[in-house]
mmCIF file of C-alpha atoms in Angstrom:
data_model
loop_
_atom_site.group_PDB
_atom_site.id
_atom_site.type_symbol
_atom_site.label_atom_id
_atom_site.label_comp_id
_atom_site.label_asym_id
_atom_site.label_seq_id
_atom_site.Cartn_x
_atom_site.Cartn_y
_atom_site.Cartn_z
ATOM 1 C CA GLN A 1 -22.148 -87.176 68.773
ATOM 2 C CA VAL A 2 -22.430 -84.201 66.456
ATOM 3 C CA GLN A 3 -21.571 -84.814 62.800
ATOM 4 C CA LEU A 4 -20.691 -82.246 60.176
ATOM 5 C CA GLN A 5 -20.902 -82.727 56.406
ATOM 6 C CA GLU A 6 -19.677 -80.194 53.862
ATOM 7 C CA SER A 7 -21.119 -80.047 50.381
ATOM 8 C CA GLY A 8 -20.890 -77.890 47.283
ATOM 9 C CA PRO A 9 -19.334 -77.678 43.831
ATOM 10 C CA GLY A 10 -15.906 -79.233 43.518
ATOM 11 C CA LEU A 11 -14.950 -76.949 40.632
ATOM 12 C CA VAL A 12 -15.359 -73.186 40.503
ATOM 13 C CA LYS A 13 -14.243 -70.853 37.720
ATOM 14 C CA PRO A 14 -11.871 -67.975 38.426
ATOM 15 C CA SER A 15 -13.638 -64.729 39.437
ATOM 16 C CA GLU A 16 -16.790 -66.620 40.425
ATOM 17 C CA THR A 17 -18.183 -67.268 43.913
ATOM 18 C CA LEU A 18 -17.448 -70.412 45.896
ATOM 19 C CA SER A 19 -20.483 -71.570 47.896
ATOM 20 C CA LEU A 20 -20.407 -74.376 50.444
ATOM 21 C CA THR A 21 -22.809 -75.626 53.064
ATOM 22 C CA CYS A 22 -22.174 -77.631 56.204
ATOM 23 C CA ASP A 23 -24.994 -79.809 57.505
ATOM 24 C CA VAL A 24 -24.920 -80.309 61.259
ATOM 25 C CA SER A 25 -26.568 -83.469 62.581
ATOM 26 C CA GLY A 26 -26.714 -85.206 65.927
ATOM 27 C CA GLY A 27 -26.756 -81.932 67.789
ATOM 28 C CA SER A 28 -28.019 -78.391 67.717
ATOM 29 C CA ILE A 29 -26.335 -75.375 66.190
ATOM 30 C CA SER A 30 -27.449 -73.386 69.224
ATOM 31 C CA ASN A 31 -24.940 -72.236 71.822
ATOM 32 C CA TYR A 32 -21.861 -72.815 69.692
ATOM 33 C CA TYR A 33 -19.564 -70.918 67.376
ATOM 34 C CA TRP A 34 -19.112 -72.511 63.968
ATOM 35 C CA THR A 35 -16.051 -72.013 61.835
ATOM 36 C CA TRP A 36 -14.591 -72.602 58.396
ATOM 37 C CA ILE A 37 -10.961 -73.593 57.870
ATOM 38 C CA ARG A 38 -9.184 -74.387 54.629
ATOM 39 C CA GLN A 39 -6.082 -76.298 53.593
ATOM 40 C CA PRO A 40 -4.454 -75.955 50.174
ATOM 41 C CA PRO A 41 -3.217 -79.309 48.845
ATOM 42 C CA GLY A 42 -0.072 -80.350 50.681
ATOM 43 C CA LYS A 43 -0.023 -77.197 52.811
ATOM 44 C CA GLY A 44 -1.053 -75.943 56.216
ATOM 45 C CA LEU A 45 -4.315 -74.804 57.737
ATOM 46 C CA GLU A 46 -5.864 -71.346 57.380
ATOM 47 C CA TRP A 47 -8.707 -70.094 59.559
ATOM 48 C CA ILE A 48 -11.366 -68.351 57.439
ATOM 49 C CA GLY A 49 -13.773 -67.103 60.092
ATOM 50 C CA TYR A 50 -16.454 -68.034 62.589
ATOM 51 C CA MET A 51 -19.937 -67.169 63.673
ATOM 52 C CA PHE A 52 -21.994 -67.654 66.800
ATOM 53 C CA TYR A 53 -25.417 -69.108 66.112
ATOM 54 C CA SER A 54 -27.073 -65.846 67.085
ATOM 55 C CA GLY A 55 -24.347 -63.317 66.445
ATOM 56 C CA SER A 56 -22.271 -61.538 63.854
ATOM 57 C CA PRO A 57 -19.429 -63.287 62.053
ATOM 58 C CA THR A 58 -15.745 -62.613 62.532
ATOM 59 C CA TYR A 59 -13.481 -63.081 59.541
ATOM 60 C CA ASN A 60 -9.802 -63.438 58.845
ATOM 61 C CA PRO A 61 -8.730 -59.962 57.662
ATOM 62 C CA SER A 62 -6.875 -61.601 54.775
ATOM 63 C CA LEU A 63 -10.213 -62.770 53.343
ATOM 64 C CA GLU A 64 -12.690 -60.363 54.924
ATOM 65 C CA SER A 65 -13.502 -58.434 51.753
ATOM 66 C CA ARG A 66 -14.568 -61.626 49.959
ATOM 67 C CA VAL A 67 -16.056 -63.960 52.569
ATOM 68 C CA THR A 68 -19.514 -64.409 54.067
ATOM 69 C CA ILE A 69 -20.419 -66.953 56.741
ATOM 70 C CA SER A 70 -24.040 -67.461 57.688
ATOM 71 C CA ILE A 71 -26.185 -69.837 59.717
ATOM 72 C CA ASP A 72 -29.628 -71.204 58.901
ATOM 73 C CA MET A 73 -31.064 -72.449 62.188
ATOM 74 C CA SER A 74 -34.111 -73.961 60.511
ATOM 75 C CA LYS A 75 -31.911 -76.223 58.400
ATOM 76 C CA ASN A 76 -29.106 -76.724 60.965
ATOM 77 C CA GLN A 77 -26.681 -75.466 58.330
ATOM 78 C CA VAL A 78 -23.612 -73.274 58.260
ATOM 79 C CA SER A 79 -22.716 -71.678 54.936
ATOM 80 C CA LEU A 80 -19.613 -70.186 53.364
ATOM 81 C CA LYS A 81 -19.399 -67.896 50.370
ATOM 82 C CA LEU A 82 -16.087 -66.708 48.945
ATOM 83 C CA SER A 83 -16.243 -64.310 46.028
ATOM 84 C CA SER A 84 -13.818 -63.468 43.222
ATOM 85 C CA VAL A 85 -11.915 -66.713 43.613
ATOM 86 C CA THR A 86 -8.502 -67.411 42.096
ATOM 87 C CA GLY A 87 -6.268 -70.465 41.961
ATOM 88 C CA ALA A 88 -4.956 -69.519 45.395
ATOM 89 C CA ASP A 89 -8.369 -70.433 46.798
ATOM 90 C CA THR A 90 -8.004 -74.059 45.693
ATOM 91 C CA ALA A 91 -8.139 -76.021 48.924
ATOM 92 C CA VAL A 92 -9.941 -78.551 51.066
ATOM 93 C CA TYR A 93 -12.556 -76.612 52.998
ATOM 94 C CA TYR A 94 -13.551 -77.808 56.450
ATOM 95 C CA CYS A 95 -16.356 -76.734 58.715
ATOM 96 C CA ALA A 96 -15.866 -77.269 62.425
ATOM 97 C CA ARG A 97 -17.520 -76.612 65.747
ATOM 98 C CA VAL A 98 -15.797 -74.329 68.234
ATOM 99 C CA GLN A 99 -15.783 -75.616 71.788
ATOM 100 C CA ALA A 100 -15.434 -72.719 74.209
ATOM 101 C CA VAL A 101 -14.135 -73.586 77.655
ATOM 102 C CA ALA A 102 -12.796 -71.418 80.438
ATOM 103 C CA VAL A 103 -9.200 -71.880 79.384
ATOM 104 C CA ASP A 104 -9.500 -71.854 75.623
ATOM 105 C CA ASP A 105 -11.468 -72.173 72.382
ATOM 106 C CA TYR A 106 -10.728 -75.151 70.178
ATOM 107 C CA PHE A 107 -12.154 -77.028 67.226
ATOM 108 C CA ASP A 108 -13.612 -80.212 68.636
ATOM 109 C CA SER A 109 -15.682 -81.595 65.753
ATOM 110 C CA TRP A 110 -14.825 -81.388 62.063
ATOM 111 C CA GLY A 111 -16.456 -82.301 58.805
ATOM 112 C CA GLN A 112 -14.572 -84.601 56.463
ATOM 113 C CA GLY A 113 -13.692 -81.674 54.226
ATOM 114 C CA THR A 114 -14.493 -80.931 50.613
ATOM 115 C CA LEU A 115 -11.957 -80.153 47.899
ATOM 116 C CA VAL A 116 -12.700 -77.085 45.830
ATOM 117 C CA THR A 117 -10.596 -76.507 42.733
ATOM 118 C CA VAL A 118 -10.561 -73.117 41.051
ATOM 119 C CA SER A 119 -9.955 -73.558 37.357
ATOM 120 C CA SER A 120 -11.420 -72.528 34.048
ATOM 121 C CA ASP B 1 -1.432 -61.776 63.194
ATOM 122 C CA ILE B 2 0.248 -64.075 65.717
ATOM 123 C CA GLN B 3 2.789 -66.278 63.961
ATOM 124 C CA MET B 4 3.105 -69.876 65.149
ATOM 125 C CA THR B 5 6.362 -71.665 64.403
ATOM 126 C CA GLN B 6 6.755 -75.408 64.900
ATOM 127 C CA SER B 7 9.933 -77.378 65.084
ATOM 128 C CA PRO B 8 10.989 -79.635 63.664
ATOM 129 C CA SER B 9 9.088 -79.551 60.364
ATOM 130 C CA SER B 10 9.646 -83.272 60.002
ATOM 131 C CA LEU B 11 10.769 -85.995 62.323
ATOM 132 C CA SER B 12 11.635 -89.654 61.940
ATOM 133 C CA ALA B 13 11.122 -91.908 64.925
ATOM 134 C CA SER B 14 10.523 -95.523 65.852
ATOM 135 C CA VAL B 15 7.676 -97.264 67.634
ATOM 136 C CA GLY B 16 8.243 -96.900 71.363
ATOM 137 C CA ASP B 17 10.249 -93.684 71.096
ATOM 138 C CA ARG B 18 9.508 -90.590 73.155
ATOM 139 C CA VAL B 19 8.909 -87.632 70.851
ATOM 140 C CA THR B 20 8.644 -83.912 71.530
ATOM 141 C CA ILE B 21 7.360 -81.261 69.124
ATOM 142 C CA THR B 22 7.803 -77.577 69.869
ATOM 143 C CA CYS B 23 5.577 -74.631 68.997
ATOM 144 C CA ARG B 24 6.559 -71.006 69.501
ATOM 145 C CA ALA B 25 4.208 -68.023 69.299
ATOM 146 C CA SER B 26 5.333 -64.609 68.069
ATOM 147 C CA GLN B 27 3.807 -63.032 71.190
ATOM 148 C CA SER B 28 2.471 -64.264 74.473
ATOM 149 C CA ILE B 29 -0.739 -66.285 74.169
ATOM 150 C CA SER B 30 -1.030 -67.435 77.793
ATOM 151 C CA THR B 31 -2.289 -71.034 77.493
ATOM 152 C CA PHE B 32 -4.569 -70.490 74.491
ATOM 153 C CA LEU B 33 -2.800 -73.223 72.545
ATOM 154 C CA ASN B 34 -4.208 -76.365 70.971
ATOM 155 C CA TRP B 35 -2.647 -79.385 69.272
ATOM 156 C CA TYR B 36 -4.193 -81.353 66.412
ATOM 157 C CA GLN B 37 -3.274 -84.591 64.671
ATOM 158 C CA GLN B 38 -4.001 -85.031 60.978
ATOM 159 C CA LYS B 39 -3.706 -88.225 58.963
ATOM 160 C CA PRO B 40 -3.615 -88.233 55.137
ATOM 161 C CA GLY B 41 -7.002 -87.481 53.604
ATOM 162 C CA LYS B 42 -8.618 -86.868 56.982
ATOM 163 C CA ALA B 43 -9.699 -83.859 58.980
ATOM 164 C CA PRO B 44 -7.557 -82.759 61.908
ATOM 165 C CA LYS B 45 -8.443 -84.137 65.328
ATOM 166 C CA VAL B 46 -7.879 -82.230 68.546
ATOM 167 C CA LEU B 47 -5.485 -83.856 71.010
ATOM 168 C CA ILE B 48 -4.705 -81.136 73.555
ATOM 169 C CA TYR B 49 -6.502 -77.888 74.382
ATOM 170 C CA GLY B 50 -5.593 -75.103 76.758
ATOM 171 C CA ALA B 51 -1.923 -76.071 76.315
ATOM 172 C CA SER B 52 -2.152 -79.093 78.612
ATOM 173 C CA SER B 53 -5.709 -80.479 78.812
ATOM 174 C CA LEU B 54 -6.191 -83.856 77.186
ATOM 175 C CA GLN B 55 -9.258 -84.059 74.938
ATOM 176 C CA SER B 56 -11.677 -86.804 75.916
ATOM 177 C CA GLY B 57 -10.855 -90.101 74.238
ATOM 178 C CA VAL B 58 -7.241 -89.207 73.440
ATOM 179 C CA PRO B 59 -4.657 -91.687 74.784
ATOM 180 C CA SER B 60 -2.720 -90.577 77.840
ATOM 181 C CA ARG B 61 0.608 -91.008 76.036
ATOM 182 C CA PHE B 62 -0.094 -87.558 74.562
ATOM 183 C CA SER B 63 0.669 -84.582 76.777
ATOM 184 C CA GLY B 64 1.144 -80.862 76.356
ATOM 185 C CA SER B 65 2.906 -78.180 78.318
ATOM 186 C CA GLY B 66 3.933 -74.554 78.180
ATOM 187 C CA SER B 67 2.587 -71.059 78.517
ATOM 188 C CA GLY B 68 3.374 -67.629 77.137
ATOM 189 C CA THR B 69 5.257 -68.198 73.906
ATOM 190 C CA ASP B 70 6.762 -71.697 74.161
ATOM 191 C CA PHE B 71 4.830 -74.948 74.067
ATOM 192 C CA THR B 72 5.534 -78.636 73.635
ATOM 193 C CA LEU B 73 3.595 -81.709 72.596
ATOM 194 C CA THR B 74 5.053 -84.958 73.885
ATOM 195 C CA ILE B 75 4.196 -88.497 72.869
ATOM 196 C CA SER B 76 5.613 -90.731 75.576
ATOM 197 C CA SER B 77 5.798 -93.987 73.614
ATOM 198 C CA LEU B 78 5.054 -93.839 69.900
ATOM 199 C CA GLN B 79 2.483 -96.238 68.549
ATOM 200 C CA PRO B 80 2.055 -97.144 64.859
ATOM 201 C CA GLU B 81 -1.156 -95.099 64.638
ATOM 202 C CA ASP B 82 0.659 -91.936 65.811
ATOM 203 C CA PHE B 83 2.525 -91.419 62.557
ATOM 204 C CA ALA B 84 0.797 -88.339 61.195
ATOM 205 C CA THR B 85 1.128 -84.569 60.889
ATOM 206 C CA TYR B 86 0.746 -82.440 64.003
ATOM 207 C CA PHE B 87 -0.345 -78.797 64.093
ATOM 208 C CA CYS B 88 -0.420 -76.271 66.889
ATOM 209 C CA GLN B 89 -3.028 -73.492 66.848
ATOM 210 C CA GLN B 90 -3.492 -70.360 68.925
ATOM 211 C CA SER B 91 -6.910 -69.133 70.000
ATOM 212 C CA TYR B 92 -5.687 -66.147 72.028
ATOM 213 C CA THR B 93 -6.949 -63.715 69.425
ATOM 214 C CA THR B 94 -8.436 -63.706 65.944
ATOM 215 C CA PRO B 95 -7.385 -64.405 63.311
ATOM 216 C CA TYR B 96 -6.721 -67.822 64.787
ATOM 217 C CA THR B 97 -3.477 -69.147 63.335
ATOM 218 C CA PHE B 98 -1.806 -72.523 62.970
ATOM 219 C CA GLY B 99 1.768 -73.706 62.932
ATOM 220 C CA GLN B 100 3.072 -75.027 59.639
ATOM 221 C CA GLY B 101 2.896 -78.614 60.837
ATOM 222 C CA THR B 102 5.293 -81.361 61.906
ATOM 223 C CA ASN B 103 5.322 -84.510 59.804
ATOM 224 C CA LEU B 104 6.096 -87.498 62.036
ATOM 225 C CA GLU B 105 7.386 -90.402 59.984
ATOM 226 C CA ILE B 106 8.415 -93.942 60.732
ATOM 227 C CA LYS B 107 12.179 -94.451 60.929
#
């Protein structure tokens, strides 16, 4: 059973860069897409982007100018960087695995999420 | 972006009730539609993928149907552990998008 664990600073100052990592255990990063999703407190879910273990990332156009997703195969880690943050970026950030089947792609394993607050 | 609209936004029901939640896409997404359940302080959990396929380990009281633009999630007989927020999500095209959620509360 694959497990995902997000980690990173819980508080980031406005205009700085948010950096999170997701440790993947109990399974390999290979052969899957990995994604980041966020949820502002009390609100809905927003897809940030995804990346295949050996490919180029795809980002949500609403965040594309500020976001970078990368994978470190040697560490079994997926990373997220979001630059020039504002209060609107305050959210719980989740990493998840994308399960690709013939009929669909869906998020079948999630980390527990990590709250990042943007504040001075 | 494809807009996903759920109805109702909130719903009160009793244990044993049959409940249906609707999700409508702003354009046709075939059957690229997934349903998630989220409990307070927890990550979402997939219930249904491909509009109607039950994820392994999910109780059979959950079912999904629909194609094109209109989809439903049905819980045949509510159990106490089913009170949660439910989201639909389209994976027809990026950016993937979610419905705003349906909060299912105990009556």
